[in-house]
CSV table of C-alpha atoms in Angstrom, one decimal:
chain,number,residue,atom,x,y,z
K,1,MET,CA,193.4,51.8,126.5
K,2,PRO,CA,191.7,54.8,124.6
K,3,SER,CA,193.5,57.0,122.5
K,4,PHE,CA,192.7,60.3,121.3
K,5,ASN,CA,193.7,62.4,118.1
K,6,THR,CA,193.7,66.5,118.7
K,7,PRO,CA,191.5,67.9,116.0
K,8,THR,CA,193.3,69.6,113.0
K,9,PHE,CA,190.7,72.2,112.6
K,10,GLU,CA,191.1,75.3,114.6
K,11,LEU,CA,188.1,75.8,116.8
K,12,THR,CA,189.6,78.7,119.2
K,13,GLN,CA,187.3,81.1,119.5
K,14,SER,CA,187.9,85.0,120.8
K,15,PRO,CA,185.7,86.2,122.6
K,16,SER,CA,184.6,82.8,123.8
K,17,PRO,CA,181.1,81.4,124.1
K,18,ALA,CA,179.0,83.4,127.2
K,19,THR,CA,181.4,86.5,127.3
K,20,PRO,CA,179.3,89.6,127.4
K,21,ILE,CA,179.2,91.6,124.0
K,22,THR,CA,177.8,94.6,122.1
K,23,ALA,CA,174.8,93.7,120.1
K,24,SER,CA,174.5,95.0,116.6
K,25,ALA,CA,171.6,97.4,115.6
K,26,THR,CA,170.1,94.4,113.5
K,27,GLN,CA,170.3,92.2,116.5
K,28,VAL,CA,168.4,94.6,118.3
K,29,ARG,CA,165.8,95.4,116.0
K,30,HIS,CA,165.3,91.7,115.8
K,31,GLY,CA,164.4,91.3,119.5
K,32,LEU,CA,167.4,89.3,120.1
K,33,ALA,CA,169.1,92.2,122.6
K,34,ALA,CA,167.6,94.9,124.5
K,35,SER,CA,170.0,97.5,123.5
K,36,GLU,CA,173.4,97.9,122.0
K,37,SER,CA,175.1,98.6,125.3
K,38,ILE,CA,176.6,95.9,127.6
K,39,LEU,CA,175.1,96.3,131.1
K,40,ASP,CA,176.9,98.0,133.4
K,41,PRO,CA,177.1,96.7,136.1
K,42,LEU,CA,176.7,93.3,134.7
K,43,PRO,CA,174.8,90.9,137.0
K,44,LYS,CA,177.1,89.3,139.2
K,45,LEU,CA,176.5,86.0,137.6
K,46,PHE,CA,178.3,87.2,134.6
K,47,GLN,CA,181.3,89.3,136.2
K,48,PRO,CA,184.6,87.3,135.9
K,49,LEU,CA,185.9,85.6,139.0
K,50,LYS,CA,189.8,85.5,139.4
K,51,ILE,CA,191.1,82.8,141.9
K,52,ARG,CA,195.0,83.0,142.3
K,53,ASN,CA,196.2,83.3,138.6
K,54,ILE,CA,192.9,81.5,136.7
K,55,THR,CA,190.1,83.6,135.8
K,56,PHE,CA,186.6,82.0,135.3
K,57,LYS,CA,184.8,84.0,132.8
K,58,ASN,CA,181.4,83.8,134.7
K,59,ARG,CA,180.1,82.2,137.7
K,60,LEU,CA,177.8,79.6,136.5
K,61,TRP,CA,179.4,76.2,136.7
K,62,VAL,CA,179.2,72.5,136.3
K,63,SER,CA,178.8,70.5,139.3
K,64,PRO,CA,180.8,67.2,139.0
K,65,MET,CA,178.2,64.1,138.3
K,66,CYS,CA,179.0,60.9,138.3
K,67,MET,CA,178.7,59.3,134.6
K,68,TYR,CA,179.4,55.3,135.5
K,69,SER,CA,180.5,55.1,131.8
K,70,ALA,CA,184.5,54.6,132.5
K,71,GLU,CA,186.1,51.4,132.0
K,72,ASP,CA,189.4,50.8,134.3
K,73,GLY,CA,189.3,54.5,135.2
K,74,PHE,CA,189.6,55.8,131.3
K,75,VAL,CA,187.5,58.5,129.7
K,76,ASN,CA,186.2,57.8,126.4
K,77,ASP,CA,184.1,59.3,123.7
K,78,PHE,CA,181.2,59.5,126.1
K,79,HIS,CA,183.2,62.1,128.6
K,80,PHE,CA,184.6,63.8,125.5
K,81,MET,CA,181.1,64.6,124.3
K,82,HIS,CA,179.7,65.3,127.6
K,83,TYR,CA,182.2,67.7,129.0
K,84,GLY,CA,182.6,69.2,125.6
K,85,GLN,CA,179.0,70.4,125.4
K,86,PHE,CA,179.7,72.4,128.1
K,87,ALA,CA,182.5,73.9,127.2
K,88,VAL,CA,181.1,74.7,123.9
K,89,ARG,CA,177.9,76.6,125.6
K,90,GLY,CA,180.2,78.8,127.8
K,91,SER,CA,179.9,77.1,131.1
K,92,GLY,CA,182.2,79.2,133.3
K,93,GLY,CA,183.7,76.2,134.7
K,94,ILE,CA,183.3,72.6,134.6
K,95,VAL,CA,184.1,70.1,137.5
K,96,ILE,CA,185.0,66.6,135.8
K,97,GLU,CA,183.2,63.9,138.0
K,98,ALA,CA,184.5,62.0,141.1
K,99,THR,CA,187.8,60.6,140.1
K,100,GLY,CA,189.5,57.9,142.2
K,101,VAL,CA,192.8,58.5,143.4
K,102,VAL,CA,193.1,54.4,143.5
K,103,PRO,CA,191.2,51.7,141.9
K,104,GLU,CA,189.5,50.5,145.3
K,105,GLY,CA,188.8,54.4,145.7
K,106,ARG,CA,185.8,54.2,143.2
K,107,ILE,CA,182.6,54.5,144.1
K,108,THR,CA,181.5,52.2,141.4
K,109,PRO,CA,183.9,49.6,138.9
K,110,ASN,CA,182.6,52.3,136.0
K,111,CYS,CA,183.9,55.4,137.7
K,112,LEU,CA,187.1,57.5,136.4
K,113,GLY,CA,190.4,57.4,137.9
K,114,LEU,CA,193.7,58.9,138.2
K,115,TRP,CA,195.7,56.3,139.7
K,116,LYS,CA,198.1,55.6,136.7
K,117,ASP,CA,199.9,57.7,134.1
K,118,GLU,CA,198.3,56.3,131.2
K,119,GLN,CA,195.1,58.0,131.9
K,120,ILE,CA,196.4,61.3,131.8
K,121,ALA,CA,196.4,61.5,128.0
K,122,GLY,CA,192.5,61.1,127.7
K,123,LEU,CA,191.9,63.9,130.3
K,124,ARG,CA,194.3,66.2,128.7
K,125,HIS,CA,192.3,65.8,125.6
K,126,ILE,CA,189.5,66.9,127.4
K,127,VAL,CA,190.9,70.0,128.8
K,128,ASP,CA,192.5,71.0,125.5
K,129,TYR,CA,189.1,71.0,124.0
K,130,ALA,CA,187.4,73.1,127.0
K,131,HIS,CA,190.2,75.6,126.7
K,132,LYS,CA,189.5,76.0,122.9
K,133,PHE,CA,186.3,77.3,124.1
K,134,GLY,CA,187.8,79.9,126.7
K,135,THR,CA,186.0,77.7,129.6
K,136,THR,CA,188.0,77.0,132.7
K,137,ILE,CA,188.3,73.4,134.0
K,138,GLY,CA,189.1,71.1,136.9
K,139,ILE,CA,188.8,67.9,138.2
K,140,GLN,CA,187.2,66.4,141.5
K,141,ILE,CA,189.5,63.6,143.0
K,142,GLY,CA,188.4,61.3,145.8
K,143,HIS,CA,188.0,58.1,147.4
K,144,ALA,CA,184.8,56.3,148.4
K,145,GLY,CA,186.1,54.7,151.6
K,146,ARG,CA,183.1,52.3,152.9
K,147,LYS,CA,180.7,53.3,149.8
K,148,SER,CA,183.1,51.8,147.4
K,149,SER,CA,182.6,48.7,145.3
K,150,THR,CA,178.9,49.2,144.5
K,151,ILE,CA,176.9,49.0,141.6
K,152,PRO,CA,176.1,51.8,138.9
K,153,LEU,CA,173.4,54.2,139.3
K,154,SER,CA,171.4,52.2,136.4
K,155,GLN,CA,171.3,49.4,138.4
K,156,TYR,CA,169.7,50.6,141.3
K,157,GLY,CA,166.4,48.9,142.3
K,158,LYS,CA,167.2,45.9,140.0
K,159,ARG,CA,169.0,43.7,142.7
K,160,PRO,CA,168.6,43.7,146.7
K,161,THR,CA,172.1,45.1,147.5
K,162,LEU,CA,174.3,47.8,145.9
K,163,MET,CA,177.4,45.8,146.5
K,164,ALA,CA,179.4,45.0,143.1
K,165,GLU,CA,180.6,41.7,143.6
K,166,ASP,CA,184.3,40.6,142.8
K,167,SER,CA,182.9,38.5,139.7
K,168,GLU,CA,181.6,41.7,138.3
K,169,GLY,CA,184.8,43.9,138.8
K,170,GLY,CA,183.9,44.8,142.5
K,171,TRP,CA,186.7,44.5,145.4
K,172,SER,CA,184.8,43.2,148.5
K,173,GLU,CA,188.0,42.5,150.2
K,174,ASP,CA,189.2,45.8,149.7
K,175,VAL,CA,186.5,48.3,151.1
K,176,TYR,CA,187.9,50.2,153.9
K,177,GLY,CA,187.1,53.3,155.8
K,178,PRO,CA,188.2,54.8,159.3
K,179,SER,CA,186.0,52.4,161.1
K,180,ALA,CA,184.7,49.2,160.6
K,181,ILE,CA,181.1,50.5,160.0
K,182,ALA,CA,178.9,50.0,157.0
K,183,TYR,CA,177.0,52.6,155.7
K,184,ASP,CA,174.1,50.3,155.7
K,185,ASP,CA,173.0,46.8,155.2
K,186,LYS,CA,173.1,47.3,151.4
K,187,HIS,CA,176.9,48.1,151.3
K,188,TRP,CA,179.8,46.1,152.1
K,189,THR,CA,181.4,46.4,155.6
K,190,PRO,CA,184.7,48.2,155.3
K,191,LYS,CA,187.9,47.2,157.4
K,192,GLU,CA,189.1,49.7,159.6
K,193,MET,CA,192.0,51.6,158.1
K,194,THR,CA,195.6,51.1,159.4
K,195,ILE,CA,197.8,54.3,159.9
K,196,GLU,CA,199.8,53.0,157.2
K,197,GLN,CA,196.9,53.0,154.8
K,198,ILE,CA,195.9,56.4,155.6
K,199,ALA,CA,199.5,57.5,154.6
K,200,ASP,CA,199.2,55.5,151.4
K,201,VAL,CA,195.8,56.9,150.7
K,202,GLN,CA,197.0,60.7,151.3
K,203,GLN,CA,200.0,60.1,149.0
K,204,ALA,CA,197.6,58.6,146.3
K,205,PHE,CA,195.8,61.9,146.7
K,206,VAL,CA,199.3,63.9,146.1
K,207,ASP,CA,199.8,61.7,143.1
K,208,ALA,CA,196.5,62.1,141.4
K,209,ALA,CA,197.0,66.1,142.0
K,210,VAL,CA,200.4,65.7,139.9
K,211,ARG,CA,198.8,63.9,137.6
K,212,ALA,CA,196.0,66.5,136.8
K,213,GLU,CA,198.8,69.2,136.7
K,214,LYS,CA,200.2,67.2,133.7
K,215,ALA,CA,196.8,67.0,132.2
K,216,GLY,CA,196.4,70.7,132.2
K,217,PHE,CA,193.6,71.2,134.4
K,218,ASP,CA,193.0,74.8,136.0
K,219,PHE,CA,192.0,73.6,139.5
K,220,ILE,CA,191.4,70.5,141.6
K,221,GLU,CA,188.4,70.1,144.0
K,222,LEU,CA,189.1,67.5,146.9
K,223,HIS,CA,185.9,65.3,147.3
K,224,GLY,CA,184.9,65.4,150.9
K,225,ALA,CA,181.3,65.1,150.8
K,226,HIS,CA,178.5,62.8,150.3
K,227,GLY,CA,179.5,60.1,152.9
K,228,TYR,CA,182.8,59.2,150.7
K,229,LEU,CA,186.3,58.6,152.9
K,230,ILE,CA,187.3,62.4,153.7
K,231,HIS,CA,183.4,63.0,154.8
K,232,GLN,CA,183.4,59.3,156.9
K,233,PHE,CA,186.8,60.6,158.8
K,234,TYR,CA,185.3,64.2,159.8
K,235,SER,CA,181.8,62.8,160.7
K,236,PRO,CA,181.4,61.1,164.5
K,237,LEU,CA,178.8,59.0,162.6
K,238,SER,CA,180.9,57.1,160.8
K,239,ASN,CA,184.6,57.6,162.7
K,240,GLN,CA,184.8,55.7,165.9
K,241,ARG,CA,188.5,55.7,166.1
K,242,THR,CA,190.7,55.8,169.0
K,243,ASP,CA,194.0,57.0,167.6
K,244,LYS,CA,195.0,60.5,166.5
K,245,TYR,CA,192.4,60.3,163.6
K,246,GLY,CA,189.2,59.9,165.7
K,247,GLY,CA,187.4,61.3,168.7
K,248,SER,CA,187.8,65.1,169.0
K,249,PHE,CA,186.9,67.5,166.4
K,250,GLU,CA,190.7,68.2,165.7
K,251,ASN,CA,191.4,64.5,165.5
K,252,ARG,CA,188.4,63.8,163.0
K,253,ILE,CA,189.3,66.7,160.7
K,254,ARG,CA,193.2,65.5,160.6
K,255,PHE,CA,192.5,63.2,157.6
K,256,PHE,CA,191.1,65.9,155.6
K,257,VAL,CA,193.5,68.9,156.8
K,258,GLU,CA,196.7,66.5,156.0
K,259,THR,CA,195.7,65.5,152.6
K,260,ALA,CA,194.8,69.2,151.8
K,261,ARG,CA,198.2,70.3,153.1
K,262,LYS,CA,199.7,67.6,151.1
K,263,VAL,CA,198.1,68.2,148.0
K,264,ARG,CA,198.6,72.2,148.5
K,265,GLN,CA,202.4,71.3,148.4
K,266,VAL,CA,202.6,70.0,145.0
K,267,TRP,CA,199.5,71.8,143.2
K,268,PRO,CA,201.0,74.8,141.5
K,269,ALA,CA,200.9,78.0,143.6
K,270,GLU,CA,199.1,79.7,140.5
K,271,LYS,CA,196.2,77.5,140.6
K,272,PRO,CA,193.0,77.1,143.1
K,273,LEU,CA,192.5,74.3,145.3
K,274,LEU,CA,189.0,73.6,146.0
K,275,VAL,CA,187.1,71.6,148.4
K,276,ARG,CA,183.6,69.9,148.3
K,277,VAL,CA,182.0,69.3,152.0
K,278,SER,CA,178.7,68.1,153.2
K,279,ALA,CA,178.1,70.9,155.5
K,280,SER,CA,175.6,68.8,157.5
K,281,ASP,CA,175.3,65.3,158.0
K,282,CYS,CA,171.3,66.2,158.5
K,283,VAL,CA,171.2,63.7,161.6
K,284,GLU,CA,171.2,64.7,164.9
K,285,GLY,CA,174.5,64.1,166.8
K,286,GLY,CA,176.3,64.4,163.3
K,287,TRP,CA,178.4,66.9,161.7
K,288,ASP,CA,176.7,70.3,161.5
K,289,THR,CA,177.0,73.9,159.8
K,290,GLU,CA,179.1,74.9,163.0
K,291,ASP,CA,181.6,72.4,162.4
K,292,THR,CA,181.9,73.2,158.8
K,293,VAL,CA,182.5,77.0,159.6
K,294,GLU,CA,185.5,75.8,161.8
K,295,LEU,CA,186.8,73.3,159.1
K,296,ALA,CA,186.6,76.3,156.8
K,297,LYS,CA,188.7,78.4,158.6
K,298,ILE,CA,191.5,75.9,159.0
K,299,LEU,CA,191.3,74.7,155.6
K,300,HIS,CA,191.8,78.1,154.4
K,301,ASN,CA,194.8,78.7,156.2
K,302,GLU,CA,196.2,75.8,154.6
K,303,GLY,CA,195.8,77.1,151.1
K,304,VAL,CA,192.5,76.1,150.2
K,305,ASP,CA,190.7,78.8,148.3
K,306,PHE,CA,187.3,77.7,147.8
K,307,ILE,CA,184.7,75.7,149.8
K,308,ASP,CA,181.8,73.9,147.8
K,309,CYS,CA,179.0,73.1,150.1
K,310,SER,CA,176.9,70.3,149.8
K,311,SER,CA,175.2,68.2,152.3
K,312,ALA,CA,174.0,64.7,153.7
K,313,GLY,CA,175.4,61.4,152.0
K,314,ASN,CA,177.0,59.7,155.1
K,315,ASP,CA,174.0,58.2,157.2
K,316,PRO,CA,170.4,56.5,155.9
K,317,ARG,CA,168.9,58.4,158.7
K,318,GLN,CA,169.5,61.9,157.0
K,319,LYS,CA,166.3,64.1,156.5
K,320,VAL,CA,166.9,66.5,153.8
K,321,ALA,CA,164.1,69.0,152.8
K,322,TYR,CA,164.6,69.2,148.9
K,323,ALA,CA,163.2,72.5,147.6
K,324,PRO,CA,165.2,75.3,145.0
K,325,GLY,CA,168.2,76.1,146.3
K,326,TYR,CA,167.8,74.1,149.3
K,327,GLN,CA,171.5,74.0,150.4
K,328,VAL,CA,172.5,77.5,149.6
K,329,PRO,CA,171.9,78.2,153.7
K,330,TYR,CA,175.0,76.4,154.2
K,331,ALA,CA,177.0,78.4,151.5
K,332,ALA,CA,175.8,81.3,152.9
K,333,ALA,CA,176.6,80.4,156.6
K,334,VAL,CA,180.4,79.8,155.7
K,335,LYS,CA,180.6,83.0,153.4
K,336,ALA,CA,179.3,85.2,156.5
K,337,ALA,CA,181.7,83.5,159.2
K,338,VAL,CA,185.0,82.7,157.1
K,339,PRO,CA,186.4,85.9,155.4
K,340,GLY,CA,188.6,85.5,152.6
K,341,ILE,CA,187.6,82.0,151.6
K,342,LEU,CA,185.4,81.7,148.3
K,343,VAL,CA,182.1,79.7,148.7
K,344,GLY,CA,180.2,77.7,146.2
K,345,ALA,CA,176.3,77.3,146.3
K,346,ILE,CA,174.5,74.6,144.8
K,347,GLY,CA,171.3,72.7,145.2
K,348,SER,CA,168.3,72.7,142.8
K,349,ILE,CA,169.5,76.1,140.9
K,350,ASP,CA,167.9,75.8,137.6
K,351,ASN,CA,167.4,79.2,136.5
K,352,GLY,CA,169.4,82.4,135.8
K,353,ARG,CA,167.5,84.7,138.1
K,354,GLN,CA,167.7,82.5,140.8
K,355,ALA,CA,171.6,82.1,140.9
K,356,ASN,CA,172.3,85.6,140.4
K,357,GLU,CA,170.1,86.4,143.4
K,358,ILE,CA,172.2,84.1,145.6
K,359,LEU,CA,175.6,85.8,144.3
K,360,GLU,CA,174.1,89.4,144.3
K,361,GLN,CA,173.1,88.9,148.1
K,362,GLY,CA,176.4,87.8,149.0
K,363,LYS,CA,175.4,84.0,150.2
K,364,ALA,CA,178.1,82.9,147.8
K,365,ASP,CA,180.8,83.7,145.0
K,366,VAL,CA,179.6,80.9,142.7
K,367,ALA,CA,176.3,78.8,141.9
K,368,SER,CA,176.8,75.6,140.3
K,369,ALA,CA,174.2,73.3,138.7
K,370,ALA,CA,174.1,69.5,137.9
K,371,ARG,CA,170.7,67.9,136.6
K,372,LYS,CA,169.9,71.3,134.9
K,373,TYR,CA,172.9,71.0,132.6
K,374,LEU,CA,171.7,67.5,132.1
K,375,ARG,CA,168.4,68.7,131.0
K,376,ASP,CA,169.7,71.8,128.9
K,377,PRO,CA,173.6,72.1,128.3
K,378,SER,CA,172.9,75.7,127.2
K,379,PHE,CA,172.1,76.6,130.8
K,380,VAL,CA,174.5,79.4,130.3
K,381,PHE,CA,173.0,81.2,127.2
K,382,GLU,CA,169.5,80.7,128.9
K,383,ALA,CA,170.5,82.4,132.0
K,384,ALA,CA,172.0,85.3,130.2
K,385,LYS,CA,168.7,85.9,128.4
K,386,ASP,CA,167.0,85.8,131.6
K,387,LEU,CA,168.9,88.5,133.2
K,388,GLY,CA,169.2,90.6,129.8
K,389,VAL,CA,172.8,89.9,129.1
K,390,PHE,CA,173.7,89.6,125.5
K,391,VAL,CA,176.5,87.1,125.2
K,392,LYS,CA,178.7,85.4,122.4
K,393,TRP,CA,177.7,82.2,121.4
K,394,ASN,CA,179.7,79.7,120.1
K,395,ASP,CA,180.6,80.4,116.3
K,396,GLN,CA,179.2,77.3,115.4
K,397,TYR,CA,175.4,77.8,117.2
K,398,GLU,CA,175.3,81.5,116.5
K,399,ARG,CA,172.7,81.4,113.5
K,400,SER,CA,170.5,79.5,115.9
K,401,ARG,CA,170.1,82.5,118.3
K,402,ALA,CA,167.0,83.7,116.2
């Protein structure tokens, strides 16, 4: 089990990185700022966002991205470096990657977990570090369902299937989902979950949320997208049950709604509860945007504050037209139809002007990026420059601004 030591050097910085500040005359003279004045109004991307009692200093967040770098679900030095770099550079919110609520709920044997108390300390170390730089940080908890026990991304294309064998840490006999339908012939065929298993998994989400609070996270996100267990339940393509968890729209969303309700009951009232959904299966006859709008209304009534709109991942027949901002219309549809709920937009968002335009046009409340942050951890600083906003850099890097 990894052990972590809290740095003794005081790193806390005020104002924190990416906070709009007044430029000095020298900085203006050297061309580092357009003027000594802070823009008024600020571009929406750099306006703070308060959700319940948690304030995000800007609206350019880091999406959860699986790193496939854990052992037995524990974070290690890689994760500390990976998430720490975004905190240092002023990201408005960081969402730690999909984290299994039970061992067999991981996507791969190398994914993070939060099924035992011993996993709390390492996550707490990352949270404390992010807070030193004024960065709000949360964790995405989930269960992979029929897409579990697979090989890490680095192994794709090197073997005929995606199935992780028991001999390499997989769990072929413990892959389950709403119905005994495999994603495709490269994945394990799941066992249909019993009512008792459904209750057990829901309790595992609750227990993981309690551990997330002990780790100090500012928010949690339920992973209900990309063909993982929650998505498998609400999509008619993967759920062919005939009991109260299958069939009608109301029955298929029951697992999601009940889980959100139970998590909200134990998650502190002052902290936000987020969900990520695939707003469309992108397959004829599958889950669609209209379904997502209705689901968002119900989840909002259950205390969900924010819905992060992605798409697809649940059926190999999916047709996705990749382009800059290709998933923004899903966020816009929910934003227009569900008053009160906050909405996140994702999907090939890779510059500040694009991100800000999405928010200024009222299509979403937050813009999140993934691959762009991997290419450029200083995306927030770059976005500020694009929009003419002079922001604080972290003390250690300030001299590199010139």
